[in-house]
mmCIF file of C-alpha atoms in Angstrom:
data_model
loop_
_atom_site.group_PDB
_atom_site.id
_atom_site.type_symbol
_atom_site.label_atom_id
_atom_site.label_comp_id
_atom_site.label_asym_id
_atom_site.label_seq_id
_atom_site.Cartn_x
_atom_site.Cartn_y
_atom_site.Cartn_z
ATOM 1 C CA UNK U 102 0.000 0.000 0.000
ATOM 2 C CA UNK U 103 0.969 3.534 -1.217
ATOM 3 C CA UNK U 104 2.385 5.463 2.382
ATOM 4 C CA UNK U 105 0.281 8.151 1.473
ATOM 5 C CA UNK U 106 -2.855 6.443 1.941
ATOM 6 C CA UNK U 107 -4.587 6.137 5.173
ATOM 7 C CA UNK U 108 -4.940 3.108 6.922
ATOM 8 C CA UNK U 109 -8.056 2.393 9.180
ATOM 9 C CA UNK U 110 -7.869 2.691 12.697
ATOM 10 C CA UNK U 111 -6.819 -1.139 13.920
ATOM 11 C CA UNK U 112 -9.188 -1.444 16.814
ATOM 12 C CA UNK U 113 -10.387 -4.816 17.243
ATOM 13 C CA UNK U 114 -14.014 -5.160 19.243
ATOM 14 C CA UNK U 115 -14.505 -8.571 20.988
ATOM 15 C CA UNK U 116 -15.635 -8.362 24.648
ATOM 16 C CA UNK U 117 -16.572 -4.424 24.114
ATOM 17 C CA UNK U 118 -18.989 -4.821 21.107
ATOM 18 C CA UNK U 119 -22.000 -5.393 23.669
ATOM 19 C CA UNK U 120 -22.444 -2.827 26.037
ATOM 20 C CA UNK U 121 -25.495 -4.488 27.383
ATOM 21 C CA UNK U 122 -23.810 -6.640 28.864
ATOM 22 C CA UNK U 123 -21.224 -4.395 30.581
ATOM 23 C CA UNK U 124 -24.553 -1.940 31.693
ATOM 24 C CA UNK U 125 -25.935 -5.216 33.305
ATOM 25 C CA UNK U 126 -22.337 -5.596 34.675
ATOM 26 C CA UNK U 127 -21.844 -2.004 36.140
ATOM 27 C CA UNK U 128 -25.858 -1.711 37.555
ATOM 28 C CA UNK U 129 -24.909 -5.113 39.536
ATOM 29 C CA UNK U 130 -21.601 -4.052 40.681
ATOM 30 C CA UNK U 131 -22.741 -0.793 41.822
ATOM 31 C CA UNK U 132 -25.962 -2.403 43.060
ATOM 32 C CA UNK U 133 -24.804 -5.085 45.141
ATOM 33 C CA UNK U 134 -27.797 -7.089 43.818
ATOM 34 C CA UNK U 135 -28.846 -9.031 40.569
ATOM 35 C CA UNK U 136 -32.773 -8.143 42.362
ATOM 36 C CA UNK U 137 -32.154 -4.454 42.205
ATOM 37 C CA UNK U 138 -30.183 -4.560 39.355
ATOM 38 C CA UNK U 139 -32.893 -5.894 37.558
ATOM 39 C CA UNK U 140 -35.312 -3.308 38.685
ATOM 40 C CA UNK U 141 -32.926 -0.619 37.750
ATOM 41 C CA UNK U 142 -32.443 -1.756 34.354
ATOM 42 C CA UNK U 143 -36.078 -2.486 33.979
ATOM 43 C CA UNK U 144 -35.237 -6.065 32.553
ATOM 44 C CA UNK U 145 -36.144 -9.685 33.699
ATOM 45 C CA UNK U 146 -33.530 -10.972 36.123
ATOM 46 C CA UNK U 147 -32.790 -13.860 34.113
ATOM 47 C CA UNK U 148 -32.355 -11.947 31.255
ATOM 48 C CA UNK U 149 -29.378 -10.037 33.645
ATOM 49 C CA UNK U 150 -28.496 -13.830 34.893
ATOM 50 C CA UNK U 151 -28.035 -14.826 31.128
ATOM 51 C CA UNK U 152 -25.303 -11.306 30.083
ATOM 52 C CA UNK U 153 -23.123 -11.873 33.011
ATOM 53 C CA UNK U 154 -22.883 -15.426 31.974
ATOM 54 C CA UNK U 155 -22.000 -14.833 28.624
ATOM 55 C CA UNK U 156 -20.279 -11.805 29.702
ATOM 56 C CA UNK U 157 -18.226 -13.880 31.784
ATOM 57 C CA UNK U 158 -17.381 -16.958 29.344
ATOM 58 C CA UNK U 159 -16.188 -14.486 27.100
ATOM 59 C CA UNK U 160 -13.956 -12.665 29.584
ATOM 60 C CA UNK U 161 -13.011 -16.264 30.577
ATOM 61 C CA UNK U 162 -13.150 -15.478 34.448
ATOM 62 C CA UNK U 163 -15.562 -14.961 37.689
ATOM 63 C CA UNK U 164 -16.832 -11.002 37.453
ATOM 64 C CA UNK U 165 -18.533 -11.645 40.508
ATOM 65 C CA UNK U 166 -18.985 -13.963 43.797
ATOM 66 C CA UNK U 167 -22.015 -14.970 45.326
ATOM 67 C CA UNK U 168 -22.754 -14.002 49.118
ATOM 68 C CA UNK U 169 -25.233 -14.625 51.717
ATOM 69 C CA UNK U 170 -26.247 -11.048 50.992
ATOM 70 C CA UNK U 171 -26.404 -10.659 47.333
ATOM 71 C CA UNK U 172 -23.352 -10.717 44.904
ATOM 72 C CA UNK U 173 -19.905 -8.820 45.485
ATOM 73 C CA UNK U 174 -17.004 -8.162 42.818
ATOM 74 C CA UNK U 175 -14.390 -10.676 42.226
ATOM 75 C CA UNK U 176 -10.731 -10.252 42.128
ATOM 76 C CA UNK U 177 -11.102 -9.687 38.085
ATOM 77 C CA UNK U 178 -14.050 -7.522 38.261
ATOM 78 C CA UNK U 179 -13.094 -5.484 40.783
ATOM 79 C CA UNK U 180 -9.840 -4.701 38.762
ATOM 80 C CA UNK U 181 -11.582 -4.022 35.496
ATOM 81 C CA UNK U 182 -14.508 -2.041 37.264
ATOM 82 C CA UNK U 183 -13.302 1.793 36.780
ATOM 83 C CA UNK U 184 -12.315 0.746 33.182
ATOM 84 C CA UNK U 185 -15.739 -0.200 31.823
ATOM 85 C CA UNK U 186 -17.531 2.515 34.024
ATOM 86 C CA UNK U 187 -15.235 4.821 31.990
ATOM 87 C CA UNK U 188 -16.091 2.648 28.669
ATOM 88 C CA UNK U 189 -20.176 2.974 29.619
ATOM 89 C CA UNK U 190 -19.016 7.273 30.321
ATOM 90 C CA UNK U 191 -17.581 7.451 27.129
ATOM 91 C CA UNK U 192 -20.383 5.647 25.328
ATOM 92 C CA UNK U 193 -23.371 7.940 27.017
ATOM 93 C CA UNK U 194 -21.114 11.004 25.943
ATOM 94 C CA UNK U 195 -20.739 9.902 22.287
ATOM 95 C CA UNK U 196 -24.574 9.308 22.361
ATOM 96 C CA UNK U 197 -25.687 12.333 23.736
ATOM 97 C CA UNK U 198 -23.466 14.573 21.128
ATOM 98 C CA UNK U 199 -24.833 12.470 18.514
ATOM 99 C CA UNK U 200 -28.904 13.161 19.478
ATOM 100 C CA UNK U 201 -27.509 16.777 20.470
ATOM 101 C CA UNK U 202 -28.752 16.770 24.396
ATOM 102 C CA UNK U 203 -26.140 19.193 24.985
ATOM 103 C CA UNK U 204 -28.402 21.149 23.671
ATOM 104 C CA UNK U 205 -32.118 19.623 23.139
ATOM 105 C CA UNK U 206 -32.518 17.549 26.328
ATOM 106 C CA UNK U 207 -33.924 14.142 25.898
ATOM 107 C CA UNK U 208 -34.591 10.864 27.263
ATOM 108 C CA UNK U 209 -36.760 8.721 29.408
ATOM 109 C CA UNK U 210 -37.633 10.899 33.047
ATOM 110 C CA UNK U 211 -39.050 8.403 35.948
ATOM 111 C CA UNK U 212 -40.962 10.376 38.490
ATOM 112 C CA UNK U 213 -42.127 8.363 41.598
ATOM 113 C CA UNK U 214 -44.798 10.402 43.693
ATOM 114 C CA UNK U 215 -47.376 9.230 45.931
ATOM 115 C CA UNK U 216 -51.318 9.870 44.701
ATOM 116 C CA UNK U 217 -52.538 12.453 46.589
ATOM 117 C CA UNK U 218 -49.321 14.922 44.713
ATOM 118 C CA UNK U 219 -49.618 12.916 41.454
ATOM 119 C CA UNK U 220 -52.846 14.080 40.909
ATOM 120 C CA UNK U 221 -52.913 18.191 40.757
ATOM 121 C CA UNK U 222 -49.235 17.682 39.667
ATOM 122 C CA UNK U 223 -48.981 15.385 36.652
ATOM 123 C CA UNK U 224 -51.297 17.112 34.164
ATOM 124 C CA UNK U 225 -49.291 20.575 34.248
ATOM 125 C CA UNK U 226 -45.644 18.682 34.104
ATOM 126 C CA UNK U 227 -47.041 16.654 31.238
ATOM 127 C CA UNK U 228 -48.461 20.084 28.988
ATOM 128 C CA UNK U 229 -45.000 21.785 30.279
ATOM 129 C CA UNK U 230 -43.139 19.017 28.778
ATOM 130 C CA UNK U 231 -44.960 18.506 25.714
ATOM 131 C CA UNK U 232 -44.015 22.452 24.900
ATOM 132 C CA UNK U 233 -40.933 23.285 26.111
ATOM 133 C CA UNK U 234 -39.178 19.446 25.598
ATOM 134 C CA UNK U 235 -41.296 17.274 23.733
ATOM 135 C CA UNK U 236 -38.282 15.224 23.458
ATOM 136 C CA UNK U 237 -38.639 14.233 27.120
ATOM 137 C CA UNK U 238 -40.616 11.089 28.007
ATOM 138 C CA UNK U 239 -42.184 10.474 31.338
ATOM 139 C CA UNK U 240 -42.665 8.358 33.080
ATOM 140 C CA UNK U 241 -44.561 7.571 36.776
ATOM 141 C CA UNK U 242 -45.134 5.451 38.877
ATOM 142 C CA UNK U 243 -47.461 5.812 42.317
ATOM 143 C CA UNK U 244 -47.144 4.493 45.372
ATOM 144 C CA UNK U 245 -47.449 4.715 49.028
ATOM 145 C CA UNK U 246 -44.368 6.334 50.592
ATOM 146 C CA UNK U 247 -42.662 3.926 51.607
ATOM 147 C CA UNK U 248 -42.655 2.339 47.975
ATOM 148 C CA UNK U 249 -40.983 5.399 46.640
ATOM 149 C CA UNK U 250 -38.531 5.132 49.002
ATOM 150 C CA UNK U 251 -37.585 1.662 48.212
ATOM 151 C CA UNK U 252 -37.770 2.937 44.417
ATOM 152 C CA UNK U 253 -35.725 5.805 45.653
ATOM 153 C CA UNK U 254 -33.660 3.360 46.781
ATOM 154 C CA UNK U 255 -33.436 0.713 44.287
ATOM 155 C CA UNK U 256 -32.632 3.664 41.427
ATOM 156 C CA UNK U 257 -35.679 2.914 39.843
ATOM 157 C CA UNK U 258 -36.938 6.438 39.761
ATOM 158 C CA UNK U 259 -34.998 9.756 38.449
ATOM 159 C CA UNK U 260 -37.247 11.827 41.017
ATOM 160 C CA UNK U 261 -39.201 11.117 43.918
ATOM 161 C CA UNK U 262 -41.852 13.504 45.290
ATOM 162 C CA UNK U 263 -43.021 12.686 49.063
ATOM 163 C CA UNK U 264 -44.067 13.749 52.254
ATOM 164 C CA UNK U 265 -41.669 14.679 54.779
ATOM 165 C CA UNK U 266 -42.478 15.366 58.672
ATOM 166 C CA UNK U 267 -40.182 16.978 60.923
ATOM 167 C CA UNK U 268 -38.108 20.555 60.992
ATOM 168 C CA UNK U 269 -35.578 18.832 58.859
ATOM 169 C CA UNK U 270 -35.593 16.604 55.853
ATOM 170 C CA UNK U 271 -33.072 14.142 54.939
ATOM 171 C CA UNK U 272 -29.817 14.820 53.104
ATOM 172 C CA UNK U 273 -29.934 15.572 49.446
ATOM 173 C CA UNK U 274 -33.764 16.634 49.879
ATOM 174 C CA UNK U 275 -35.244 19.512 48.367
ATOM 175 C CA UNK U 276 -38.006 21.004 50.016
ATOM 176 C CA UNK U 277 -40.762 22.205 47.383
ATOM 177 C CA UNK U 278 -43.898 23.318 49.850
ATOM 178 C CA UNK U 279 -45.553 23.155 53.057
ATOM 179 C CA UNK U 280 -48.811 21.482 53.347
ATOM 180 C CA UNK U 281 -51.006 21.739 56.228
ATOM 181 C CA UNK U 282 -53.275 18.637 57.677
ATOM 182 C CA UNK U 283 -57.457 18.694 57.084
ATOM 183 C CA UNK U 284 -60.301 16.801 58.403
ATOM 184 C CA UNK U 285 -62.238 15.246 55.791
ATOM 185 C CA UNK U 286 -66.319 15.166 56.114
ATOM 186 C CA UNK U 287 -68.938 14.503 53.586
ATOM 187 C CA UNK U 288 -71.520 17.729 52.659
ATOM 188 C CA UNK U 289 -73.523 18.613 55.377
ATOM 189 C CA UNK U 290 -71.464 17.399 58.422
ATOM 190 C CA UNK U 291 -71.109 19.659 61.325
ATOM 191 C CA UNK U 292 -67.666 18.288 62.565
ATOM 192 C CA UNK U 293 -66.075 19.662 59.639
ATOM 193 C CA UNK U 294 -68.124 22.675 58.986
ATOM 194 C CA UNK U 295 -66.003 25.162 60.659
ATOM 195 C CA UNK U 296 -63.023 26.156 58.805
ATOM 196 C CA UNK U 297 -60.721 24.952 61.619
ATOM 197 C CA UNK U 298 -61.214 21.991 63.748
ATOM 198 C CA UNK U 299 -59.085 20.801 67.242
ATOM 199 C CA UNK U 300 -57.649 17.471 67.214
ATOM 200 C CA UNK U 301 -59.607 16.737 69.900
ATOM 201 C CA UNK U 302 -62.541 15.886 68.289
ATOM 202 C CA UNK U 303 -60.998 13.170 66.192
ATOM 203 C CA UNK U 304 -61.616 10.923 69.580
ATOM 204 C CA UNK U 305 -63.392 7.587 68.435
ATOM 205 C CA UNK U 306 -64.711 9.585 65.100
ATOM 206 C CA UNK U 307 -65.522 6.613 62.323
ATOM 207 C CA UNK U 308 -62.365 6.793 60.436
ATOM 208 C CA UNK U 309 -61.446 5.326 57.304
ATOM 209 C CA UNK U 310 -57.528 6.053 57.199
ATOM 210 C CA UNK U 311 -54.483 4.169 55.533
ATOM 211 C CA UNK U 312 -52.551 1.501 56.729
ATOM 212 C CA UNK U 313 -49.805 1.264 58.690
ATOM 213 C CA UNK U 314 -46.441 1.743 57.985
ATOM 214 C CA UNK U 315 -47.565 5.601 56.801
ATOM 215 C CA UNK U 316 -46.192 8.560 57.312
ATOM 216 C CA UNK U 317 -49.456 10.438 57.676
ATOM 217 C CA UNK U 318 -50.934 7.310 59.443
ATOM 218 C CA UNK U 319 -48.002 7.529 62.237
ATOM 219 C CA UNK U 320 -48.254 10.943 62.823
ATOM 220 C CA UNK U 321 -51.664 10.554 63.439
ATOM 221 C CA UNK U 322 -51.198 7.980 66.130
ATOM 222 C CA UNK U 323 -48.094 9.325 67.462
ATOM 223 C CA UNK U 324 -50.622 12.698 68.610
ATOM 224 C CA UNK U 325 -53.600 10.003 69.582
ATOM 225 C CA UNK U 326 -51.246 8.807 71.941
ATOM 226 C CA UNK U 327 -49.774 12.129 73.128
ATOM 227 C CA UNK U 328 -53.472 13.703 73.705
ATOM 228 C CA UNK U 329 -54.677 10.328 75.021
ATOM 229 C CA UNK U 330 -57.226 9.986 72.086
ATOM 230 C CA UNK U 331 -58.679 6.868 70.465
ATOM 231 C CA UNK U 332 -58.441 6.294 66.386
ATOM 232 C CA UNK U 333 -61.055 3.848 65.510
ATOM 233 C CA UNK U 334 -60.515 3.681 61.908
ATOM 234 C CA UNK U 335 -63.852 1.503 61.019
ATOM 235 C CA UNK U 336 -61.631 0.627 57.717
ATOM 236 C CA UNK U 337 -58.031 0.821 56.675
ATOM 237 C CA UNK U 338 -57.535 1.944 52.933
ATOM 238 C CA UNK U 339 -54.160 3.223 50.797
ATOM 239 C CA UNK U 340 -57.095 3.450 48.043
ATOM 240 C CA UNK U 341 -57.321 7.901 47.849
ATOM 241 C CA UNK U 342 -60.123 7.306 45.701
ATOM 242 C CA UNK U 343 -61.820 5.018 48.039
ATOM 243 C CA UNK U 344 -61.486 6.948 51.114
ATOM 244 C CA UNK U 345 -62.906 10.037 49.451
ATOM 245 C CA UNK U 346 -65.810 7.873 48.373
ATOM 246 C CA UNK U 347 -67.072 6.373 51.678
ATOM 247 C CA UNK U 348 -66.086 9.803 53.026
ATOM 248 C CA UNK U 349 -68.615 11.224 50.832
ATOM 249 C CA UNK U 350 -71.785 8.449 50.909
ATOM 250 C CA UNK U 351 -71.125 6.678 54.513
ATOM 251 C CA UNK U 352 -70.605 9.178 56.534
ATOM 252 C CA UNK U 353 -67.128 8.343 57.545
ATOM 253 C CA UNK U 354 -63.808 11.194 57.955
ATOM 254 C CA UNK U 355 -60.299 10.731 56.386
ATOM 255 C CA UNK U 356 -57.414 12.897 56.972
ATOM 256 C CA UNK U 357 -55.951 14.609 54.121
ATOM 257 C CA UNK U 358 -54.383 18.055 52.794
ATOM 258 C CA UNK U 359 -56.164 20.240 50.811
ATOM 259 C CA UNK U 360 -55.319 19.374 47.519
ATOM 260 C CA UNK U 361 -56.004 15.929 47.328
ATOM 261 C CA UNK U 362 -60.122 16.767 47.679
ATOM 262 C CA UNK U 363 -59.385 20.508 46.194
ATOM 263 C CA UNK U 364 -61.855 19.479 43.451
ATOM 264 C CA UNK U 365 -64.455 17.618 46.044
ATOM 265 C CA UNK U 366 -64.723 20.354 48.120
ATOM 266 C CA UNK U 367 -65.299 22.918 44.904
ATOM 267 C CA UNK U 368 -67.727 20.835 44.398
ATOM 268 C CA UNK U 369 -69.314 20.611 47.602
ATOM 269 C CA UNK U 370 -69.043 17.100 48.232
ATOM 270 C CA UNK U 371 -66.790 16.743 50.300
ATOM 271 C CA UNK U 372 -65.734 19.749 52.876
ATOM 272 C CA UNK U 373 -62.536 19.719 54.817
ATOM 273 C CA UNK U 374 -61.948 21.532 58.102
ATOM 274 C CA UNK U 375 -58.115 22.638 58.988
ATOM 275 C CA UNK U 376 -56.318 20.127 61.936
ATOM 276 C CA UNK U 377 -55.235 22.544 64.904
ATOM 277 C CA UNK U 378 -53.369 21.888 68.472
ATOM 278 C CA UNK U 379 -50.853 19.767 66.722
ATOM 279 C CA UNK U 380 -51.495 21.309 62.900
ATOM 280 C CA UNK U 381 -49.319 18.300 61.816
ATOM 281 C CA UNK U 382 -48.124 19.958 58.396
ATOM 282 C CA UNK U 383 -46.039 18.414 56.322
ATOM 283 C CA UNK U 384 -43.270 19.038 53.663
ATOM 284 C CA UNK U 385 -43.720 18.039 49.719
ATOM 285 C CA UNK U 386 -40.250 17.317 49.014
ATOM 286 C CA UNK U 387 -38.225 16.165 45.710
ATOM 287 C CA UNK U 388 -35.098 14.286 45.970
ATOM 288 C CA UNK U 389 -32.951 13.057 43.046
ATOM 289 C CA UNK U 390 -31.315 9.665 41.914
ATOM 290 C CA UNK U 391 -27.650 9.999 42.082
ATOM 291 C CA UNK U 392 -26.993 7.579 39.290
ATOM 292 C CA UNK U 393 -30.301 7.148 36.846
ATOM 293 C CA UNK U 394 -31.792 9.228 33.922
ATOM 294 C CA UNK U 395 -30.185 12.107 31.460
ATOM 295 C CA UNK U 396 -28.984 14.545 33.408
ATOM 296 C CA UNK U 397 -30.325 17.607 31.399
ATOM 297 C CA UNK U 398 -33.601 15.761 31.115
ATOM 298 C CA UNK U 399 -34.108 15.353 35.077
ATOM 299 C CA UNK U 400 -32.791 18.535 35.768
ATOM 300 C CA UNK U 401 -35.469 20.428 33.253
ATOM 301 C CA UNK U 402 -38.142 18.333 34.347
ATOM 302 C CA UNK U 403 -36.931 18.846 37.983
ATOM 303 C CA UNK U 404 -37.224 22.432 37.326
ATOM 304 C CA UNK U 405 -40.198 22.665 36.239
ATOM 305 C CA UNK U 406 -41.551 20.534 38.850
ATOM 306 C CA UNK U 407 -40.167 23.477 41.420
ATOM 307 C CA UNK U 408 -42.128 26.389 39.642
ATOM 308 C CA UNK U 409 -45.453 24.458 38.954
ATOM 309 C CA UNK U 410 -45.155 23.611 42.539
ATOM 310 C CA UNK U 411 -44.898 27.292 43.081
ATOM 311 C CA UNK U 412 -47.909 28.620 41.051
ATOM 312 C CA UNK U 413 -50.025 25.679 42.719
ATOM 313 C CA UNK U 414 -49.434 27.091 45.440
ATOM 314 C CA UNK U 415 -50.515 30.712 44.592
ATOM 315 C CA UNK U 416 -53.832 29.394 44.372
ATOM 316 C CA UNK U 417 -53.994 28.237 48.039
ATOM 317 C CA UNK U 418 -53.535 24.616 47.710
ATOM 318 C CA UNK U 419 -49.881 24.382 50.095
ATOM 319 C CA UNK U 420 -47.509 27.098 51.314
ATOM 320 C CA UNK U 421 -45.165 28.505 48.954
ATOM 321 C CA UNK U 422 -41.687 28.439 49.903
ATOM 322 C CA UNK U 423 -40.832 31.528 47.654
ATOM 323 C CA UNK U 424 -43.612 33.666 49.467
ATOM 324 C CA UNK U 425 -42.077 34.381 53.167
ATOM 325 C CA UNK U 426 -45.369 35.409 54.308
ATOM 326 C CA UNK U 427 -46.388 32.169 53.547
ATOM 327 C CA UNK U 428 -43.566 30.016 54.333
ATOM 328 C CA UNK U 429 -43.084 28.248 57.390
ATOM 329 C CA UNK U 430 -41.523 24.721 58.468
ATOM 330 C CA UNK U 431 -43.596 22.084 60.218
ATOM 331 C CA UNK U 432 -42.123 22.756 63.140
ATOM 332 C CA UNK U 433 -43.589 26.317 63.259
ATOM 333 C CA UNK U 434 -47.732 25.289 63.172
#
């Protein structure tokens, strides 16, 4: 050959060509778990099982060991492990310059919330989306709060929208709004007529409230016990729908903020009386997976979540935390 010509670049691709199968290899590594792993990568586990086998042959050595608790690194893997997380780097780099998210933002957004937020929430981050980034997907899944923690958890879920109690919130939590605590009555009951109501009347009301573990549902007993009050939930229900139903036609209460029966109460079906002497508000807070999802995707949709949020909040639904004169922790009501 001529020395003038050019000669291709003499890369040979064997164990690299798949980068499934190193993805599968990183999410387990990093995971600690083929179970969460799994989840993560929103794949059947055997499907996982069957690329670290094959992943392995063709390495021709143990990536990992199995424990009591789940799987750990091997000597091999462990040795190998920064190189292919800075092969998968590389790879999500080249992909992103080649759709241009450094300067559209796209992808697949997971947003974990539990139903009472999802539902004045979803609709405007949806329309948002559709203008601004129609090349973001969502993506959501609901769930009690201690599911989106484990989702949290599990990096299932770019975003997770919950309720916090307490002055403080955990680490790495941003706190969007403060919701205050409401009696729940159908039309025409005099409990709830008033536009505040004293704790002390919930004392052997006919509740229909949610099931333990709960956050709301353990607040609720933690101030039964301190003011020496009796719950008697006649039924126990994570159903929202549900409870506002047999709220409304049996003559039961529920607890709930505002803006999960803001539409019932408009209505005049339901009406909802504010919880006094303890308040027991509450935080809507939004915390972020450290290692799922575009970045520029869940930090637009992120975003947006924060000033929706804000302009719900305008209309009385929650506290704003951008409006000091309505702004105020839990621990202040």
């Amino acid at each position: 050959m001529h020395p003038s010509i050019n000669k291709a670049t003499g890369i040979q691709l064997d164990v690299t060509a798949d980068l499934h199968k190193w993805r599968a290899f990183l999410a387990i590594a990093e995971l600690g778990s083929l179970t969460r792993a799994a989840l993560y990568l929103d794949v059947d586990q055997s499907v996982l099982s069957r690329r670290i086998n094959a992943l392995e042959r063709e390495c021709g050595a143990r990536l990992f060991n199995r424990t009591g608790r789940g799987v750990e690194l091997s000597e091999v893997g462990a040795r190998i492990f920064p190189n292919v997380k800075r092969l998968l780097s590389d790879a999500e780099q080249l992909e992103a310059d080649i759709k241009g998210e450094s300067r559209v933002p796209t992808g697949q957004v997971t947003i974990a919330l539990i139903p009472s937020i999802s539902n004045p929430l979803i609709h405007n981050l949806f329309v948002r989306m559709r203008e601004r980034f129609p090349g973001i997907h969502l993506k959501v899944l609901e769930g009690s709060s201690g599911q989106v923690e484990e989702w949290l958890a599990d990096a299932r879920v770019d975003i997770a929208i919950l309720y916090r109690y307490g002055a403080t919130l955990p680490e790495g939590d941003q706190a969007l709004a403060i919701v205050d605590t409401y009696l729940i009555g159908g039309k025409g009951d005099p409990v709830t007529r008033s536009p505040e109501v004293s704790f002390d009347v919930f004392d052997k009301l006919p509740f229909i409230l949610p099931s333990a573990p709960n956050g709301l549902r353990n607040a609720l007993d933690r101030a039964a016990k301190e003011h020496k009050l009796t719950l008697q939930p006649r039924m126990e229900a994570d159903s929202l729908p549900l409870q506002k139903l047999l709220v409304a036609q049996d003559g039961l209460y529920t607890v709930l903020p505002l803006h999960a029966v803001w539409n019932e109460v408009s209505e005049g079906t339901l009406q909802a009386s504010k919880v006094i002497g303890p308040g027991m508000a509450r935080t809507i807070s939004m915390s972020l997976s450290k290692s799922k999802g575009p970045a520029r995707a869940v930090a637009e949709v992120a975003s947006a979540i924060v000033d929706i949020v804000n302009d719900m909040g305008r209309s009385g639904m929650w506290h704003r935390l951008d409006d000091p004169e309505q702004a105020r922790t839990p621990a202040q009501t």
